[in-house]
PDB file of C-alpha atoms in Angstrom:
ATOM      1  CA  MET A 263       0.000   0.000   0.000  1.00 80.00           C
ATOM      2  CA  LYS A 264       1.174   3.503  -0.724  1.00 85.00           C
ATOM      3  CA  GLU A 265      -0.078   7.069  -0.707  1.00 92.00           C
ATOM      4  CA  LEU A 266       0.969  10.344  -2.337  1.00 95.00           C
ATOM      5  CA  ALA A 267       2.736  13.249  -0.633  1.00 94.00           C
ATOM      6  CA  GLU A 268       4.241  16.502  -1.887  1.00 94.00           C
ATOM      7  CA  VAL A 269       8.041  16.638  -1.875  1.00 93.00           C
ATOM      8  CA  ARG A 270       8.051  19.717   0.406  1.00 92.00           C
ATOM      9  CA  THR A 271       6.217  17.735   3.146  1.00 94.00           C
ATOM     10  CA  LEU A 272       8.874  14.973   3.294  1.00 95.00           C
ATOM     11  CA  LYS A 273      11.231  14.867   6.276  1.00 95.00           C
ATOM     12  CA  VAL A 274      14.545  13.145   7.020  1.00 96.00           C
ATOM     13  CA  GLY A 275      13.968   9.743   8.626  1.00 95.00           C
ATOM     14  CA  ARG A 276      10.632   9.204   6.861  1.00 95.00           C
ATOM     15  CA  TYR A 277      10.067   6.951   3.856  1.00 94.00           C
ATOM     16  CA  MET A 278       9.377   7.349   0.134  1.00 95.00           C
ATOM     17  CA  ILE A 279       9.360   5.092  -2.918  1.00 94.00           C
ATOM     18  CA  VAL A 280      12.237   5.447  -5.396  1.00 93.00           C
ATOM     19  CA  ASP A 281      12.362   3.081  -8.411  1.00 91.00           C
ATOM     20  CA  GLU A 282       9.550   0.928  -6.904  1.00 91.00           C
ATOM     21  CA  GLU A 283      11.709   0.359  -3.779  1.00 93.00           C
ATOM     22  CA  PRO A 284      10.692   1.706  -0.342  1.00 95.00           C
ATOM     23  CA  CYS A 285      13.544   3.924   0.900  1.00 95.00           C
ATOM     24  CA  LYS A 286      14.400   5.776   4.106  1.00 95.00           C
ATOM     25  CA  ILE A 287      15.189   9.466   3.504  1.00 96.00           C
ATOM     26  CA  MET A 288      18.715  10.345   4.685  1.00 97.00           C
ATOM     27  CA  SER A 289      18.950  13.984   3.521  1.00 96.00           C
ATOM     28  CA  ILE A 290      16.939  16.622   1.694  1.00 96.00           C
ATOM     29  CA  SER A 291      18.420  19.782   0.176  1.00 95.00           C
ATOM     30  CA  THR A 292      16.374  22.390  -1.662  1.00 93.00           C
ATOM     31  CA  SER A 293      17.475  24.927  -4.225  1.00 90.00           C
ATOM     32  CA  LYS A 294      15.966  28.379  -4.633  1.00 87.00           C
ATOM     33  CA  PRO A 295      13.543  28.917  -7.502  1.00 85.00           C
ATOM     34  CA  GLY A 296      15.048  30.254 -10.700  1.00 78.00           C
ATOM     35  CA  LYS A 297      13.757  33.095 -12.848  1.00 79.00           C
ATOM     36  CA  HIS A 298      11.217  30.898 -14.666  1.00 78.00           C
ATOM     37  CA  GLY A 299      11.330  27.701 -12.663  1.00 82.00           C
ATOM     38  CA  GLU A 300      10.362  26.486  -9.266  1.00 88.00           C
ATOM     39  CA  ALA A 301      12.387  25.298  -6.286  1.00 92.00           C
ATOM     40  CA  LYS A 302      13.768  21.781  -6.567  1.00 93.00           C
ATOM     41  CA  ALA A 303      14.605  19.268  -3.845  1.00 94.00           C
ATOM     42  CA  ARG A 304      17.426  16.728  -4.001  1.00 95.00           C
ATOM     43  CA  ILE A 305      16.617  13.698  -1.873  1.00 96.00           C
ATOM     44  CA  GLU A 306      19.188  11.100  -0.807  1.00 97.00           C
ATOM     45  CA  ALA A 307      17.637   7.824   0.354  1.00 97.00           C
ATOM     46  CA  ILE A 308      18.648   4.249   1.187  1.00 97.00           C
ATOM     47  CA  GLY A 309      16.546   1.218   0.195  1.00 94.00           C
ATOM     48  CA  ILE A 310      14.997  -0.563   3.183  1.00 93.00           C
ATOM     49  CA  PHE A 311      15.289  -4.047   1.712  1.00 91.00           C
ATOM     50  CA  ASP A 312      18.362  -3.800  -0.540  1.00 90.00           C
ATOM     51  CA  GLY A 313      20.464  -1.139   1.276  1.00 91.00           C
ATOM     52  CA  GLN A 314      21.201   0.655  -2.014  1.00 95.00           C
ATOM     53  CA  LYS A 315      21.712   4.431  -2.036  1.00 96.00           C
ATOM     54  CA  ARG A 316      19.455   6.372  -4.372  1.00 96.00           C
ATOM     55  CA  SER A 317      19.101  10.056  -5.117  1.00 95.00           C
ATOM     56  CA  VAL A 318      16.307  11.878  -6.921  1.00 95.00           C
ATOM     57  CA  VAL A 319      15.602  15.488  -7.832  1.00 94.00           C
ATOM     58  CA  HIS A 320      12.001  16.702  -7.953  1.00 93.00           C
ATOM     59  CA  PRO A 321      10.230  20.090  -7.908  1.00 93.00           C
ATOM     60  CA  VAL A 322       8.963  20.770  -4.368  1.00 92.00           C
ATOM     61  CA  LYS A 323       5.335  20.728  -5.555  1.00 92.00           C
ATOM     62  CA  HIS A 324       5.774  17.323  -7.235  1.00 93.00           C
ATOM     63  CA  LYS A 325       3.848  14.416  -5.683  1.00 95.00           C
ATOM     64  CA  VAL A 326       5.777  11.231  -4.838  1.00 95.00           C
ATOM     65  CA  SER A 327       4.664   7.850  -3.538  1.00 94.00           C
ATOM     66  CA  VAL A 328       5.126   7.164   0.160  1.00 95.00           C
ATOM     67  CA  PRO A 329       4.915   3.540   1.342  1.00 94.00           C
ATOM     68  CA  ILE A 330       2.700   2.632   4.260  1.00 93.00           C
ATOM     69  CA  ILE A 331       5.139   0.954   6.647  1.00 92.00           C
ATOM     70  CA  ASP A 332       3.654  -1.460   9.148  1.00 93.00           C
ATOM     71  CA  LYS A 333       5.912  -2.036  12.173  1.00 93.00           C
ATOM     72  CA  ARG A 334       4.979  -5.187  14.075  1.00 94.00           C
ATOM     73  CA  SER A 335       6.346  -7.688  16.572  1.00 96.00           C
ATOM     74  CA  ALA A 336       6.595 -11.444  16.134  1.00 95.00           C
ATOM     75  CA  GLN A 337       7.817 -14.495  18.001  1.00 96.00           C
ATOM     76  CA  ILE A 338      10.383 -16.855  16.479  1.00 94.00           C
ATOM     77  CA  VAL A 339       8.792 -20.288  16.042  1.00 95.00           C
ATOM     78  CA  SER A 340      11.777 -22.091  14.513  1.00 93.00           C
ATOM     79  CA  ILE A 341      15.027 -21.554  12.635  1.00 92.00           C
ATOM     80  CA  MET A 342      15.628 -23.712   9.554  1.00 90.00           C
ATOM     81  CA  GLY A 343      19.083 -23.052   8.112  1.00 87.00           C
ATOM     82  CA  GLU A 344      18.920 -19.718   6.271  1.00 90.00           C
ATOM     83  CA  ASN A 345      15.231 -19.109   7.058  1.00 92.00           C
ATOM     84  CA  VAL A 346      13.327 -18.220  10.198  1.00 94.00           C
ATOM     85  CA  GLN A 347       9.660 -18.967  10.851  1.00 95.00           C
ATOM     86  CA  LEU A 348       7.841 -16.163  12.681  1.00 95.00           C
ATOM     87  CA  MET A 349       4.388 -15.798  14.231  1.00 96.00           C
ATOM     88  CA  ASP A 350       2.855 -12.319  14.350  1.00 95.00           C
ATOM     89  CA  LEU A 351       1.913 -11.518  17.965  1.00 95.00           C
ATOM     90  CA  GLU A 352      -1.247  -9.659  16.945  1.00 94.00           C
ATOM     91  CA  THR A 353      -2.756 -11.742  14.132  1.00 94.00           C
ATOM     92  CA  TYR A 354      -1.075 -15.106  15.000  1.00 93.00           C
ATOM     93  CA  GLU A 355      -0.234 -15.487  11.308  1.00 94.00           C
ATOM     94  CA  THR A 356       2.911 -17.562  10.687  1.00 95.00           C
ATOM     95  CA  PHE A 357       5.319 -16.841   7.848  1.00 94.00           C
ATOM     96  CA  GLU A 358       8.911 -17.480   6.796  1.00 94.00           C
ATOM     97  CA  MET A 359      11.639 -15.075   5.816  1.00 91.00           C
ATOM     98  CA  LYS A 360      15.338 -15.245   5.039  1.00 89.00           C
ATOM     99  CA  ILE A 361      17.714 -14.382   7.895  1.00 88.00           C
ATOM    100  CA  THR A 362      19.838 -11.334   7.024  1.00 85.00           C
ATOM    101  CA  ASP A 363      23.564 -11.305   7.855  1.00 84.00           C
ATOM    102  CA  GLU A 364      23.144  -8.757  10.667  1.00 85.00           C
ATOM    103  CA  PHE A 365      20.904 -11.154  12.657  1.00 87.00           C
ATOM    104  CA  LYS A 366      22.638 -14.485  11.778  1.00 83.00           C
ATOM    105  CA  ASP A 367      23.686 -15.500  15.335  1.00 83.00           C
ATOM    106  CA  GLN A 368      21.234 -13.388  17.373  1.00 87.00           C
ATOM    107  CA  LEU A 369      17.968 -15.255  16.739  1.00 89.00           C
ATOM    108  CA  GLN A 370      16.691 -17.871  19.211  1.00 89.00           C
ATOM    109  CA  PRO A 371      13.412 -19.846  19.013  1.00 91.00           C
ATOM    110  CA  GLY A 372      10.841 -18.400  21.431  1.00 91.00           C
ATOM    111  CA  SER A 373      12.320 -14.877  21.467  1.00 92.00           C
ATOM    112  CA  GLU A 374      10.570 -11.772  20.096  1.00 94.00           C
ATOM    113  CA  VAL A 375      11.669  -9.664  17.140  1.00 94.00           C
ATOM    114  CA  LEU A 376      10.411  -6.451  15.561  1.00 95.00           C
ATOM    115  CA  TYR A 377       9.803  -6.462  11.821  1.00 94.00           C
ATOM    116  CA  LEU A 378       8.435  -4.104   9.243  1.00 93.00           C
ATOM    117  CA  GLU A 379       6.240  -4.755   6.251  1.00 93.00           C
ATOM    118  CA  ALA A 380       6.127  -2.526   3.173  1.00 92.00           C
ATOM    119  CA  LEU A 381       4.763  -3.199  -0.318  1.00 91.00           C
ATOM    120  CA  GLY A 382       4.174  -6.859   0.532  1.00 90.00           C
ATOM    121  CA  ARG A 383       7.762  -7.475   1.699  1.00 92.00           C
ATOM    122  CA  LYS A 384       8.996  -8.074   5.240  1.00 92.00           C
ATOM    123  CA  LYS A 385      12.271  -7.466   7.067  1.00 92.00           C
ATOM    124  CA  ILE A 386      13.439  -8.014  10.656  1.00 91.00           C
ATOM    125  CA  THR A 387      14.512  -4.697  12.193  1.00 89.00           C
ATOM    126  CA  ARG A 388      15.392  -5.590  15.771  1.00 88.00           C
ATOM    127  CA  ALA A 389      16.124  -8.893  17.556  1.00 83.00           C
TER     128      ALA A 389
END
């Protein structure tokens, strides 16, 4: 799910979609309007799921897509090699996801983790 927002309303630390990838905004710099143009904003962002840096330049009145980020908590049901099986603590839905390198040795069955969901993809944020 996503919604639209004007570039001038975006803030550092919030999220936007760049190249169909949800990204966290790291910096925003705006230029003054020219004689016939309008002010432009240069936005530096990092992809949530792929960690890639992206930068875009848009007029401040331009509308961009903003992902709806759902932050949730889950309990680890089991660890199967490279994957972890989680159960959402609110909906009791179980699902699997790949364990990222940063959480390789930190996950234990029965412990709680925080994860986020955006555009149908999920990622563990805190163990």
